[in-house]
Structures are given as structure tokens and as C-alpha cells.
Coordinates of C-alpha atoms in Angstrom, one line a residue:
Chain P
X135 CA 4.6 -46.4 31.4
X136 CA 2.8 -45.8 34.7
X137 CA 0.6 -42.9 35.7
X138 CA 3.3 -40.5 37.3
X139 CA 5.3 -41.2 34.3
X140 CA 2.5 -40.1 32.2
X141 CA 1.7 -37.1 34.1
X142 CA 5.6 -36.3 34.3
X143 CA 5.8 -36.5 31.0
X144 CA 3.2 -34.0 30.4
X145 CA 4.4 -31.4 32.6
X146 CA 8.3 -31.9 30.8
X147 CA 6.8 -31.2 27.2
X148 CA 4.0 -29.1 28.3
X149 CA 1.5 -31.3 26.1
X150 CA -1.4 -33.6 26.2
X151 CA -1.3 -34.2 22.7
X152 CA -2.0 -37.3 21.4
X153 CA -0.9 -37.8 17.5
X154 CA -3.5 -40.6 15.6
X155 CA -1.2 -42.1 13.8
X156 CA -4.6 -42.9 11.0
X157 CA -2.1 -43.5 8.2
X158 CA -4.0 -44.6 4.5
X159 CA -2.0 -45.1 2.3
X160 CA -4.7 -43.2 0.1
X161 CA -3.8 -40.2 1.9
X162 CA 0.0 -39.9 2.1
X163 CA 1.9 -37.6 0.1
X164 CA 2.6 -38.5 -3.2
X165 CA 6.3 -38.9 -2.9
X166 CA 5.6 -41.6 -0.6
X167 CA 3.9 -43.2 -2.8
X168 CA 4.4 -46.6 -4.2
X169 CA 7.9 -47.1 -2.2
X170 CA 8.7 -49.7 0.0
X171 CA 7.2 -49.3 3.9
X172 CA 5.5 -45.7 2.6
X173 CA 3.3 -45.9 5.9
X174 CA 6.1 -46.6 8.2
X175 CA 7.9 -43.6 6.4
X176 CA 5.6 -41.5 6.4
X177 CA 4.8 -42.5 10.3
X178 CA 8.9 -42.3 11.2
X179 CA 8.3 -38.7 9.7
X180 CA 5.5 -38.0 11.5
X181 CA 6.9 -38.9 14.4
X182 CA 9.9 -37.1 14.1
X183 CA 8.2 -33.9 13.5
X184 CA 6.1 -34.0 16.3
X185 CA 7.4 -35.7 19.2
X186 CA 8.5 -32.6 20.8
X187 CA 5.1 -31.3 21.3
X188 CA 3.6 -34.9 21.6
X189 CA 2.9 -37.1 24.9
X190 CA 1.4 -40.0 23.1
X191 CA 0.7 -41.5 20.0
X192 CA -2.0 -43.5 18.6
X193 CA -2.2 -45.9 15.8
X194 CA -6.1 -47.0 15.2
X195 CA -5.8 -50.9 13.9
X196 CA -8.4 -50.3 11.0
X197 CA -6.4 -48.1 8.4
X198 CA -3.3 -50.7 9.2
X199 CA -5.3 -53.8 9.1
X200 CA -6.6 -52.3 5.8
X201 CA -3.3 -53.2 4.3
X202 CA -3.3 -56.5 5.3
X203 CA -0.8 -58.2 7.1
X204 CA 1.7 -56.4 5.2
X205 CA 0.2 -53.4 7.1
X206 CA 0.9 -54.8 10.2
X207 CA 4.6 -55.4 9.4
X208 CA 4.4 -51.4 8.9
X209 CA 2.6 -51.1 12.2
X210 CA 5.3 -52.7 14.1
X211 CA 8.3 -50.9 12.6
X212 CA 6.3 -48.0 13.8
X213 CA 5.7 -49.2 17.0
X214 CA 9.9 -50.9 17.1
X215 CA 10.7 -47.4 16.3
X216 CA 9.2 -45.9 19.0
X217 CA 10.4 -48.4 21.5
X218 CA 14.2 -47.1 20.0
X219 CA 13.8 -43.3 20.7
X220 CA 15.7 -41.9 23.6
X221 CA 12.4 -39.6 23.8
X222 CA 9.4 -41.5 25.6
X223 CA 6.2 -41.6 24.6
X224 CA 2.7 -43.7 25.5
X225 CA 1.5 -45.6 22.8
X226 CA -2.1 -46.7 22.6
X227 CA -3.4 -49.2 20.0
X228 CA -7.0 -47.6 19.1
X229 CA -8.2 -51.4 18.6
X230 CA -11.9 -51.3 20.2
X231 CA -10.9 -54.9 21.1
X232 CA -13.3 -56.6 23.5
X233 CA -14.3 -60.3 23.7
X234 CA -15.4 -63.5 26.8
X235 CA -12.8 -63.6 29.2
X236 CA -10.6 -66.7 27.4
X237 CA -10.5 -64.6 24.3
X238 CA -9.8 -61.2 25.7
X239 CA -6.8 -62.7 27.3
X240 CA -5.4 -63.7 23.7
X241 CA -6.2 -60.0 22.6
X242 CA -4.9 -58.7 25.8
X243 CA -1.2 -60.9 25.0
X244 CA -1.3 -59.5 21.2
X245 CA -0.8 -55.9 21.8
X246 CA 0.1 -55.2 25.5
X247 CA 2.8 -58.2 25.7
X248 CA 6.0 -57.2 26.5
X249 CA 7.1 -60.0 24.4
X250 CA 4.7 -59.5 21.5
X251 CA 5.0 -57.7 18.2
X252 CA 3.8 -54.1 19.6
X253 CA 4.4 -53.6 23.2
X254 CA 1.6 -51.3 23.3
X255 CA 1.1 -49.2 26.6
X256 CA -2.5 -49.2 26.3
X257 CA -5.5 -50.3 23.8
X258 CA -9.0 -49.1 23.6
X259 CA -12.1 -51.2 24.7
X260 CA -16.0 -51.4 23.7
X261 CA -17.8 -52.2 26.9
X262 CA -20.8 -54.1 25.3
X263 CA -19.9 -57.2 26.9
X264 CA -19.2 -56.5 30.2
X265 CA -16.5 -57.5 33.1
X266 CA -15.3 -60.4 31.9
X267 CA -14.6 -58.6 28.5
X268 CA -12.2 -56.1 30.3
X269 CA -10.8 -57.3 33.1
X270 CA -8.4 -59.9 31.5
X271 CA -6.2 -56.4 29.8
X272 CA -5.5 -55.3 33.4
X273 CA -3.4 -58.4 34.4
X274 CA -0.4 -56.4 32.6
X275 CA 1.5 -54.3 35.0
X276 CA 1.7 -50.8 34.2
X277 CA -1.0 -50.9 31.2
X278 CA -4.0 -49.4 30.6
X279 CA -7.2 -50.2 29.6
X280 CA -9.1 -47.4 28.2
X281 CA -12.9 -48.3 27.9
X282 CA -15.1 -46.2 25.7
X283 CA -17.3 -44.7 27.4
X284 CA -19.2 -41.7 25.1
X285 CA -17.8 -41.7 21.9
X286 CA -17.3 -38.6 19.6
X287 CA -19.7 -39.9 16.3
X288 CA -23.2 -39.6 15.5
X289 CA -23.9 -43.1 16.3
X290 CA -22.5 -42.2 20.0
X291 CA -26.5 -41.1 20.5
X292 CA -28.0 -45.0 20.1
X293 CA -27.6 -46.4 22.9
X294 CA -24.8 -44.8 25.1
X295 CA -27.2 -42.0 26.4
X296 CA -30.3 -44.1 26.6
X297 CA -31.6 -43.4 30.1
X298 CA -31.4 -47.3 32.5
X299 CA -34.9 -47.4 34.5
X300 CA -33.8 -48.9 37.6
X301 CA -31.1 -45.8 38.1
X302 CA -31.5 -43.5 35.9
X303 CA -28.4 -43.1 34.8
X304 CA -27.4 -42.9 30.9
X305 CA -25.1 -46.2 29.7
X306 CA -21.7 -44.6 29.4
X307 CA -22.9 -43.4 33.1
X308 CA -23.6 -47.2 33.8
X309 CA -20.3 -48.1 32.2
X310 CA -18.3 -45.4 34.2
X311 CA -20.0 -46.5 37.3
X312 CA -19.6 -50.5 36.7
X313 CA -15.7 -49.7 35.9
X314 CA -14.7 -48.7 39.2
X315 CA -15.5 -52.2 40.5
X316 CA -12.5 -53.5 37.8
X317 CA -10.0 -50.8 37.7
X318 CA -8.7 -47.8 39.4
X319 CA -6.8 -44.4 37.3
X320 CA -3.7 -46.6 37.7
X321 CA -4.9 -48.8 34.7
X322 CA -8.0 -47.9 33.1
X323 CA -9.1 -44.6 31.3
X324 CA -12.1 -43.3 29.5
X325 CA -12.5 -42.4 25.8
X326 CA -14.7 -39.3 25.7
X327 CA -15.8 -37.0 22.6
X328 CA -14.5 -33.6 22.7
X329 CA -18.1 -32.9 20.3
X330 CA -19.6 -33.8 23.7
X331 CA -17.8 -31.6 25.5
X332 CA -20.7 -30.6 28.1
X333 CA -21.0 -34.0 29.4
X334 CA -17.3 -33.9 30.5
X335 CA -18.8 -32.7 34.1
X336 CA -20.9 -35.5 34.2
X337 CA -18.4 -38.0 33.2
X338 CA -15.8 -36.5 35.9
X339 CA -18.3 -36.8 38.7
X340 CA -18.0 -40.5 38.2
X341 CA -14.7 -40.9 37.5
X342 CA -12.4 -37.7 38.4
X343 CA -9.1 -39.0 38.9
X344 CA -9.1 -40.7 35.8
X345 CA -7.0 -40.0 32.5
X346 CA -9.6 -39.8 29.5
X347 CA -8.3 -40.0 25.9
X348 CA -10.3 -37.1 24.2
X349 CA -10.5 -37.8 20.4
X350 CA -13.0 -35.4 17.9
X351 CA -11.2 -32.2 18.2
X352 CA -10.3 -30.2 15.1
X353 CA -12.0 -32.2 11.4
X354 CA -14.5 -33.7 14.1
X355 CA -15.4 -30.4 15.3
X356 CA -15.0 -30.3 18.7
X357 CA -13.2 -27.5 21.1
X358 CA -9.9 -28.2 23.1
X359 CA -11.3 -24.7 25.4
X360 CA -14.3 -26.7 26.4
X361 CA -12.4 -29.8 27.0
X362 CA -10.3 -28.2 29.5
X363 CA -13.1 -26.6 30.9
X364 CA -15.0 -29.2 31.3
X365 CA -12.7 -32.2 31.8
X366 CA -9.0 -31.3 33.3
X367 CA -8.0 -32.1 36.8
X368 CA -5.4 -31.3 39.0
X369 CA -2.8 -33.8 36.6
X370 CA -4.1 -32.5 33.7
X371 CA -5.8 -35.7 33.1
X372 CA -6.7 -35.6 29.6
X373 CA -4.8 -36.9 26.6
X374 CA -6.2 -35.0 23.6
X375 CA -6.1 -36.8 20.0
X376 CA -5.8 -35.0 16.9
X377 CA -5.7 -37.4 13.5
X378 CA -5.9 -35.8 10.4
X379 CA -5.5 -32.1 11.1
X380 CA -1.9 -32.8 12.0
X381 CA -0.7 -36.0 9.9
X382 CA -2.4 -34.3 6.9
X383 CA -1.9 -30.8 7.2
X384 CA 0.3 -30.8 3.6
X385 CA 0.3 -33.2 1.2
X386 CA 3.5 -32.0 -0.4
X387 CA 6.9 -32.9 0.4
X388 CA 6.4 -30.3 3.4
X389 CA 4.1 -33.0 5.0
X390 CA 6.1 -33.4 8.5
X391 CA 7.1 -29.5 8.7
X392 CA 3.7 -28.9 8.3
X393 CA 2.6 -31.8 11.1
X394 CA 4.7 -30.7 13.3
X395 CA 4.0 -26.7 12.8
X396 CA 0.3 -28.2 13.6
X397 CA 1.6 -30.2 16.8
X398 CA 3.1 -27.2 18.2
X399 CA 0.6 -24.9 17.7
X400 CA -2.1 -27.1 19.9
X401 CA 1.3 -27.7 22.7
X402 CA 1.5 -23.9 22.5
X403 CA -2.7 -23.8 23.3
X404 CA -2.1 -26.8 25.6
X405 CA 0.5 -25.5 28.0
X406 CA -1.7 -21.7 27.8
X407 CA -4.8 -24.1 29.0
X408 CA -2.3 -26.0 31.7
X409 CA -1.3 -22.9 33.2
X410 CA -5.1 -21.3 33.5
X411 CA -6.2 -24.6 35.4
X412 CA -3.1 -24.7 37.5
X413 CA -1.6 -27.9 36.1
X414 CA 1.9 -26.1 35.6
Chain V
X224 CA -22.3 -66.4 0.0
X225 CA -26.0 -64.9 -0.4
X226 CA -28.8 -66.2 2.6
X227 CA -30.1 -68.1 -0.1
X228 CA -27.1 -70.5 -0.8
X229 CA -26.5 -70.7 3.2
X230 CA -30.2 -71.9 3.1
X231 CA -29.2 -74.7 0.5
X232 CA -26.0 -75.4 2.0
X233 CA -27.7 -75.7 5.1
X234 CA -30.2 -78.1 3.6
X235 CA -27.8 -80.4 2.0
X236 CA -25.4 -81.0 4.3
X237 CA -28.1 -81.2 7.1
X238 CA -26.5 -79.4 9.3
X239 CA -25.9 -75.8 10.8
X240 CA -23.0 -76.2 12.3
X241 CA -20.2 -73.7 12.7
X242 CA -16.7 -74.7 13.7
X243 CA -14.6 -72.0 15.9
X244 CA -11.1 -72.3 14.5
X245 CA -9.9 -70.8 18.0
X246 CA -6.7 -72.3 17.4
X247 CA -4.2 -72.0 20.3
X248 CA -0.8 -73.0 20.1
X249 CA -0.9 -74.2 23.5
X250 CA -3.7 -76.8 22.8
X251 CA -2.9 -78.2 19.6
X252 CA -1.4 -81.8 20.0
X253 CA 2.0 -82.3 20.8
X254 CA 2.9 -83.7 17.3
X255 CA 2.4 -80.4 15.8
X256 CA 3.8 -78.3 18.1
X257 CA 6.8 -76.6 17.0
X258 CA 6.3 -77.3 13.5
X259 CA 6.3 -74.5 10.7
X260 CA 2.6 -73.4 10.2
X261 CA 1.6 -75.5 12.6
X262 CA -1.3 -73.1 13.2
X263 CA -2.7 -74.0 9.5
X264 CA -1.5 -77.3 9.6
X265 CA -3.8 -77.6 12.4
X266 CA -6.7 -76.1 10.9
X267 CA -6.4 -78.1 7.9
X268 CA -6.9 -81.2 9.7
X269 CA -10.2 -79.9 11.4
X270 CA -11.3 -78.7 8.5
X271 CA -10.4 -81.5 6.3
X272 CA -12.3 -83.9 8.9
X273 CA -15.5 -81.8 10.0
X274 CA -16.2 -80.3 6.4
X275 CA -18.7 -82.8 5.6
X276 CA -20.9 -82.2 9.0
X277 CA -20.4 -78.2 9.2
X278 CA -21.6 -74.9 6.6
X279 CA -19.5 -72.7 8.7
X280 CA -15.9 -71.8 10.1
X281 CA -15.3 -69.2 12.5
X282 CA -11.7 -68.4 13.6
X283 CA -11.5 -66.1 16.5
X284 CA -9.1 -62.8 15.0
X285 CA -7.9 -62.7 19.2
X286 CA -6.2 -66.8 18.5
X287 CA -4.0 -65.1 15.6
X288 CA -3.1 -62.2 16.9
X289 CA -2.1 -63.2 19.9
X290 CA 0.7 -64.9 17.7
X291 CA 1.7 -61.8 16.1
X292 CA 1.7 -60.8 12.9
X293 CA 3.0 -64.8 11.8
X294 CA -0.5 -65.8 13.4
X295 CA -2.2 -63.8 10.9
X296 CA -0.2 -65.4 7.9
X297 CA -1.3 -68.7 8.9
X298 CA -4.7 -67.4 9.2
X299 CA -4.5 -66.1 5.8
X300 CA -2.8 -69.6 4.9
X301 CA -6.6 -71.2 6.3
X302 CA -8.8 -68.5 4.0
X303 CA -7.4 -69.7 1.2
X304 CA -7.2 -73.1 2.1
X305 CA -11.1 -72.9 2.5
X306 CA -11.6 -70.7 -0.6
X307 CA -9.6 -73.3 -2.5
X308 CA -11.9 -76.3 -1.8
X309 CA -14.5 -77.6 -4.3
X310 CA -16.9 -77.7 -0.9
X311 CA -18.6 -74.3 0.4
X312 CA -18.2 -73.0 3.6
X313 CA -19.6 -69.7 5.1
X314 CA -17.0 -67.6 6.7
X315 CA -17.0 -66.2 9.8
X316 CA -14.4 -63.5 10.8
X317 CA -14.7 -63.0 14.8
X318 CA -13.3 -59.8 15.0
X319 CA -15.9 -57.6 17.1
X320 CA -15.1 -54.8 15.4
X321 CA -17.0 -51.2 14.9
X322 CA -15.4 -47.8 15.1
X323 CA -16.4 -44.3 13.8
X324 CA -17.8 -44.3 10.5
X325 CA -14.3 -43.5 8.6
X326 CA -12.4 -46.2 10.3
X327 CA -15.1 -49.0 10.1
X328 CA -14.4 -48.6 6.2
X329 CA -10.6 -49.7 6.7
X330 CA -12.1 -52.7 8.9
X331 CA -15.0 -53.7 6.3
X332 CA -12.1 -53.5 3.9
X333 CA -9.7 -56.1 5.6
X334 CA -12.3 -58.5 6.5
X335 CA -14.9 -58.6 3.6
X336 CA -13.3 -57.1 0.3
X337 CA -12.7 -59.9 -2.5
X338 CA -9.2 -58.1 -3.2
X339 CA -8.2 -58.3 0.6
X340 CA -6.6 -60.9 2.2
X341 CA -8.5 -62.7 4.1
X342 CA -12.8 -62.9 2.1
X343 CA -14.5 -63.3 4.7
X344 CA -18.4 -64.1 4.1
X345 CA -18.9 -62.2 7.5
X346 CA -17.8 -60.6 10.5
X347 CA -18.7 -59.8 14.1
X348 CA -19.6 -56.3 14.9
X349 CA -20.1 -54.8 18.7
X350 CA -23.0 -52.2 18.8
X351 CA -21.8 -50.0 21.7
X352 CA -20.7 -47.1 18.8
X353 CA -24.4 -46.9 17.3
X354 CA -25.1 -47.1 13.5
X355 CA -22.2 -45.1 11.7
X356 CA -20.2 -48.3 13.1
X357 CA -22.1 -50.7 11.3
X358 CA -23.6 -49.2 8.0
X359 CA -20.2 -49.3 6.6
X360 CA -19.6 -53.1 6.9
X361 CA -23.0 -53.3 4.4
X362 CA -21.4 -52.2 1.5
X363 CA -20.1 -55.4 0.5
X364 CA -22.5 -57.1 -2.0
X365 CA -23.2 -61.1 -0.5
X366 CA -21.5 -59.9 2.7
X367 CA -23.2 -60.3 6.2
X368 CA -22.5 -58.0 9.2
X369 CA -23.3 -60.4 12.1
X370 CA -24.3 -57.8 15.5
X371 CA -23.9 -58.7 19.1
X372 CA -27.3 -58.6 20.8
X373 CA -26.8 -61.4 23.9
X374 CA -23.5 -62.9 24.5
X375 CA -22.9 -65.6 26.0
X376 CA -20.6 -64.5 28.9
X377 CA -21.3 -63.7 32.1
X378 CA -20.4 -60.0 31.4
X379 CA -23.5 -59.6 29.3
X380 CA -25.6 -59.2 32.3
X381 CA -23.7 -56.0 33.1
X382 CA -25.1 -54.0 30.3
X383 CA -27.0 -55.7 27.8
X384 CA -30.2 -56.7 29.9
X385 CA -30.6 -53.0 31.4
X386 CA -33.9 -51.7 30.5
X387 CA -34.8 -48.5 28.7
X388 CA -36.7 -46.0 30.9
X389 CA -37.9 -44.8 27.4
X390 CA -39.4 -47.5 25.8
X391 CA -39.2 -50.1 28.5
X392 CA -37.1 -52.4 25.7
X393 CA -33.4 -53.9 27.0
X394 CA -30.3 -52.7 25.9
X395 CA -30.0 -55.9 23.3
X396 CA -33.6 -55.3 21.9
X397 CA -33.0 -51.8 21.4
X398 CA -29.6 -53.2 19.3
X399 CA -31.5 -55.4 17.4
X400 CA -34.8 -52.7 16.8
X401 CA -32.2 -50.1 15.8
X402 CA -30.5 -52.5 13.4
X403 CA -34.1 -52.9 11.7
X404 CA -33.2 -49.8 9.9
X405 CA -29.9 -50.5 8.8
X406 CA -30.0 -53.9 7.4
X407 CA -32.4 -56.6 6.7
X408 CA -31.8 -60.4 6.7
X409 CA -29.8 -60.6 3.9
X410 CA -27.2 -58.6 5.1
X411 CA -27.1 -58.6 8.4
X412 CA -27.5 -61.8 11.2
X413 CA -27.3 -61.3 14.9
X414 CA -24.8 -63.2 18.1
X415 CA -27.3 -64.8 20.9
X416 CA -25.7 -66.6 23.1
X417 CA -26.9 -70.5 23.7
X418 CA -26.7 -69.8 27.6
X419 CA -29.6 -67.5 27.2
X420 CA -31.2 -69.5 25.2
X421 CA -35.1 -68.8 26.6
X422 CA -34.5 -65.1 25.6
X423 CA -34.5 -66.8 22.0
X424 CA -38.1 -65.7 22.0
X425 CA -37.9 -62.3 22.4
X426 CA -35.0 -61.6 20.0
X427 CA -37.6 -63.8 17.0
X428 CA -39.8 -61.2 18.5
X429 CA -38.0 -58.2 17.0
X430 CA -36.0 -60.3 14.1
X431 CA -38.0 -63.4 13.5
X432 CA -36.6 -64.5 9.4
X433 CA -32.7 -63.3 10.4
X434 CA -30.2 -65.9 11.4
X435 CA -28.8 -66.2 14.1
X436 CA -25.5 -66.9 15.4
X437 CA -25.1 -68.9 18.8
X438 CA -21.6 -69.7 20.5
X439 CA -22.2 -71.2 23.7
X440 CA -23.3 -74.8 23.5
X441 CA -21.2 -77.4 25.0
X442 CA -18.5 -76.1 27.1
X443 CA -20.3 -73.1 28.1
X444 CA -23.2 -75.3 28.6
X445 CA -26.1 -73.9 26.8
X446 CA -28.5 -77.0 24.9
X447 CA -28.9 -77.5 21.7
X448 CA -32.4 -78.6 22.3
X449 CA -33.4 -75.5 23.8
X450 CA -31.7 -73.1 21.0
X451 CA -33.8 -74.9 18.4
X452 CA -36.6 -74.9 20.2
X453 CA -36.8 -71.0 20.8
X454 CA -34.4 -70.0 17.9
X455 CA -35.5 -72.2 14.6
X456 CA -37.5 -70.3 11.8
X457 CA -38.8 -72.0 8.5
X458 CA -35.1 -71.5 7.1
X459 CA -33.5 -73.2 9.9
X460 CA -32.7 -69.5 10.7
X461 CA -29.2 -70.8 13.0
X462 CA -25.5 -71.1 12.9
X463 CA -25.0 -72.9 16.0
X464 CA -21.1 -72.4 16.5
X465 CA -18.9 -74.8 18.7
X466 CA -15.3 -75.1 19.3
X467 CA -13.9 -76.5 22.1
X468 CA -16.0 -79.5 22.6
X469 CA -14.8 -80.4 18.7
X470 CA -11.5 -78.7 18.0
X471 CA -10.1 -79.9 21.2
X472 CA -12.0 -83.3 21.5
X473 CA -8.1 -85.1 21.7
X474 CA -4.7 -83.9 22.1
X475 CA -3.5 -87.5 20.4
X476 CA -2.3 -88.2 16.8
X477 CA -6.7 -88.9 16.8
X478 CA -7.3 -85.4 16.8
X479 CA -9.2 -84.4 13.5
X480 CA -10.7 -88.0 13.8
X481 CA -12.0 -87.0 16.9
X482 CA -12.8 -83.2 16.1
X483 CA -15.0 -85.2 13.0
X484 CA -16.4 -87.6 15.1
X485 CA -17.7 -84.7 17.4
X486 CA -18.7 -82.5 14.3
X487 CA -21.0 -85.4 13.1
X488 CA -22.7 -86.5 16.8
X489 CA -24.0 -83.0 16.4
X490 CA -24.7 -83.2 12.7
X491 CA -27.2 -86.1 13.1
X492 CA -28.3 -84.0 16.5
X493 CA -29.0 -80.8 14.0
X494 CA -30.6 -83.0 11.3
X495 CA -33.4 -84.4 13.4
X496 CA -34.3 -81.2 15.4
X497 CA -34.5 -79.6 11.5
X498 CA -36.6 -82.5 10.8
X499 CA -38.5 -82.2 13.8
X500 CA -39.2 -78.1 13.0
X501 CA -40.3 -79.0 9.6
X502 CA -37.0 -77.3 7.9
X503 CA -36.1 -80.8 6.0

């Protein structure tokens, strides 16, 4: 999916929800329970429930990787049964992948390939290691790379807002800054913290064109007003994740009513928020 | 595998070699390509002809996944092929993971847990997401988180050498100060990369009894000489990790013989710098 597809998308549903698809198999309702493919059910479900009110969805590696390789069978009849809807979506593997250049390139194959197992749109990426780490997932046409730049946990404070002495800017500054010399908004993005809302102006001074995949609002705290405030643009240019307030709002044989009464209720505050800022 | 049987291991074999099982299906020798498992078939031969000269084994997660979700069968296929042998190996899993606190769970989980499917000794962990991204990883008894501090790539001089205006410290020795307080040397070793070897002294500064584990010699051209020379504690203190220069030594039917003959040149290489630092 390219850019304008993205932002065309968001303007047709009125949404820049993005649904974690953070599926444990701990978690899922009990009637799921014990049968065959329960996570890619319970994802098909999900998915189902939602997708009106949804521009993207996100599988993070971990809770599937958890499973074992039989997880990943799961992950890719999610991701296959994505592929088949007549509804579009962008799909980002939250991998936090990031390796030397001849390795990256082997990551890079695994989930953005369109030949591969996943077909991915996108997949996260830590920034410790620098250009050669990143630069091999932009050699995919119409893929993005989306680096983290401030991240929405406790251990975001350190090292990414240690202060650099020669510029004084703060690392996730350094790594905005750095990134423009590899990508442009056509192919990279920006995970940001919504519990670090306030530093949304800082991070759009660097990098304001940019799409920036907001996780941490709702169980994490943080405030979709402030992130709107803060970080919209003229294309919206935010893709906000919510996890478990949506795919675990029930844990009864309601689940995916319940989901997708959750999804709609942020596309209702969405669209409100596009409006205000003069995105629709 | 506890520090103190790497330490023995390390002793009686004479060596602290790692091999990178980086396997590529692109590389391997024509007279496997094609062939079901080739992949572990591979692997089996390198292992089967470098076991005597090596304590560790380090397949790069980015080589199997890049072959879908078959690549991580045959991956499993070399776990238990290593668990199964009467000879010990430490095991490396080279996934640079690290996520919020939750999801690192699911990844320590995958990697390290005795019921999963892979037992890993170890895995790689990228710092960039601060300590909620780590702690989790320590919660598996005789388990080793192994940080990136250096690397070895060129990339690593984009972020990792940038001084503190704080405290003056680079970004890699304020990862391995910070780590001080969330594991010790029994649970937690450290990736410096052999290219940067005369920074050796200043990460022994900060974490002088942890080991340490350093990719980069041979085809990335760092010296062995110059690792042990900075690097080497009274423990021996090193997995020095190479794959290329062994894995790929011939693309004949001589491959393991050569991938062994390799292994052993810097076996005998590893026994007298030991000797020479008063380890053996």
C-alpha cells in the first residue's frame, strides 16, 4: 500500500485506528479455547468486527512467536486472510527487527516479500545499530519502514532522551534527524508513545510529513486528544494502535461484538478529531 | 548452561569459539541444494565437523525466517539436533529482540523456556527500549541475555559512540552501566564488535568479569590478536563468533571438512592466546 492509499483509506473510513492484533492464547475467550487455530479464530473474528472502523492492523511477533512455529502457521492464516478481503487494510508486523546490512536484508525478505509467508506492508525497527541496519527494508517498493523513535514504556527514559553533547539534541531527536538521510514519508515512519504525548511537537519539527504509528493509548494510559493535538498534520498522519482495550474488551462469547463496539467508538472520536484539525 | 560450565567447557576444549549457523540457502553447496531439510542437513554437517573445536553455535533467527515459517522447522530440526548430542554446546539465539515489558515475556518465552521449541542457552537483546526490555529475558534460571553495546557494522557509529552531555559516557557505556543494575555476569554477557576491538578496554572498564560476545573477525576484518589482547579476563571472558570464514570455507562435497579444518586453525589460534593470558 503506498502513502495516498493510506491516507485515502483514512479519509473513506474516517479512522486512524490501528487494531494490535497481541493475541495469547492465555487471554482469548474461553470458547476458543483448546480448538484447533484458536488465535487465528479469534483473530478472523477480530477482524471481522472491526475492519469497518479500522485502517490497519498489527500483529506484534512476540505473543505469536510465543506459540512456536505453530504460532506462526496462525500468523499467516491471519495475515492470508487479510490478503483475501475485498476490504484493504495496512498491515504492520510489530517485529522490532534490526540487524548488519547482510542480515537485515534476510529479515527485510521474511516479512515484506511479496513472495514470502506474510506479505507484510510494513515492520517496526530498533535504530541501535544504525544505517546499515535500516536501509536494506526500503529496497521493497511501496513498504514502509517504521523506526522507533520514542517509545511508549518506562524504559523509553534510558537512553532515548539522553541529551548528545556535540548537538544537543535527545537520541530519538538524533535518530529522527539521521533518518531523513535514508528515507522520505513515502517509506519510513516513526513509532511514538501517545504517554509522551508533549514531545509530539518536538518530534514533528523533525519529521512533519511523516506517518507515525502511535501505540500506548487506552491500558497504557495515554490520550488520543493530546495526540491529535500534538501530532496530526494536514493527512492526518498518525496511525493510532489500540491492543488490549479492543481485542479484550469481553471475554465471553460477546468477544468481537464487544471489539468492534470498542473500534467504533475511538472511529467515532477519530473522525470528531479529523474534522477539528481539518483533515475531513 | 551456567558461566561456570561455559568456563569448563571453555577450558576443555581449548577453545572459545562460536560458530554462526547463518545458513543461507543460496550458499550451501550445490549437492544439497534442493533437498528436503537441506537447511538442517546443512547444519548437521558443520556441526558434526567443528564440534570438537567450538563451545558455541549461533544461528542468525533473520537466515530462517527469511525461509518462512519451513526455515524455522529446520531450525528447530538443529536445536534438537544439538540438544541431542552427548557433547555440550552453548546456544546462541541471534534474534535482537526487546519490546515493552509485556511482549518481551512472549519473546523470552520462545527463545529460552525448557518447554518451548527451540532452548536456547541465550539470546541477543537491542538496548534502544531501556530496561523493561531486558529484565524480562532474566527470568530464566541458567539463561543469559547477551546486550548489544558495539556492533560491528558500520552503522554503529551513527548512534552508539554519541556522547552523553550528562555524564560525558557514550551511548554503548551508558548501555552497559545501566545494565549493571539489571543483571550481573551470570546472567547477562554483552555484543562488542571485533572491528572495534581497541574500545575492548573501555567496555572491561565498566564490565571487566562478564563475557563477551564478538562477531566480526575474519570477513569483517577485525584480529583475533587484538580481541584477546584488550578483551581476555582470568575466565577467558570471550565467545569469539565466526561464520563465514568457516561455514562457507567450500562450496564442494569438502564443505564440513573444510568448515572443520577452519574451526580448528582458530582453535589452536584460541588455545595459545589463552595460554599466553594465563587462562590454561
Amino acid at each position: 500500500m503506498t502513502r495516498q492509499e493510506l491516507i485515502a483509506l483514512i479519509r473513506q473510513r474516517q479512522s486512524f485506528l490501528c487494531v494490535g492484533l497481541d493475541t495469547d492464547l492465555n487471554k482469548i475467550p474461553e470458547l476458543l479455547k483448546g480448538q484447533p487455530d484458536a488465535a487465528f479464530k479469534f483473530n478472523k473474528a477480530i477482524i471481522d468486527a472491526t475492519i469497518d472502523y479500522t485502517v490497519a492492523y498489527k500483529p506484534n511477533l512476540a505473543f505469536y512467536e510465543a506459540m512456536g512455529i505453530e504460532g506462526l502457521r496462525q500468523l499467516k492464516l491471519t495475515t492470508d486472510y487479510l490478503h483475501s478481503l475485498d476490504k484493504p487494510a495496512f498491515l504492520i508486523a510489530d517485529a522490532k527487527r534490526g540487524d548488519i546490512g547482510n542480515t537485515s536484508k534476510s529479515y527485510a525478505k521474511a516479512f515484506l516479500s511479496p513472495e514470502g509467508d506474510f506479505d507484510f506492508d510494513s515492520l517496526t525497527i530498533a535504530p541501535y545499530m544504525g544505517e546499515d541496519s535500516v536501509t536494506p527494508f526500503l529496497a521493497y517498493e511501496n513498504k514502509f519502514v517504521i523506526l522507533l523513535a520514542l517509545t511508549s514504556n518506562k524504559g523509553a527514559f534510558d537512553f532515548q532522551l539522553s541529551v548528545n553533547k556535540e548537538n544537543g539534541q535527545r537520541l530519538f531527536e538524533n535518530v529522527l534527524q539521521r533518518s531523513l538521510d535514508w528515507g522520505n514519508p513515502d517509506n519510513m515512519m516513526y513509532v511514538v508513545g501517545a504517554t509522551k504525548a508533549d514531545m509530539l511537537t518536538d518530534v514533528r519539527k523533525i519529521v512533519p510529513d511523516s506517518f507515525l504509528l502511535v501505540p500506548g493509548v487506552g491500558a497504557q494510559g495515554g490520550s488520543l486528544e493530546e495526540v491529535c493535538r500534538y501530532g496530526m498534520n494536514k493527512d492526518c498522519g498518525l496511525l493510532v494502535n489500540s491492543s488490549r482495550g479492543i481485542i479484550y474488551a469481553s471475554n465471553g462469547e460477546d468477544f468481537a461484538e464487544r471489539a468492534g463496539q470498542e473500534a467504533q467508538k475511538l472511529q467515532l472520536q477519530m473522525a470528531q478529531a479529523m474534522k477539528e484539525h481539518g483533515v475531513l
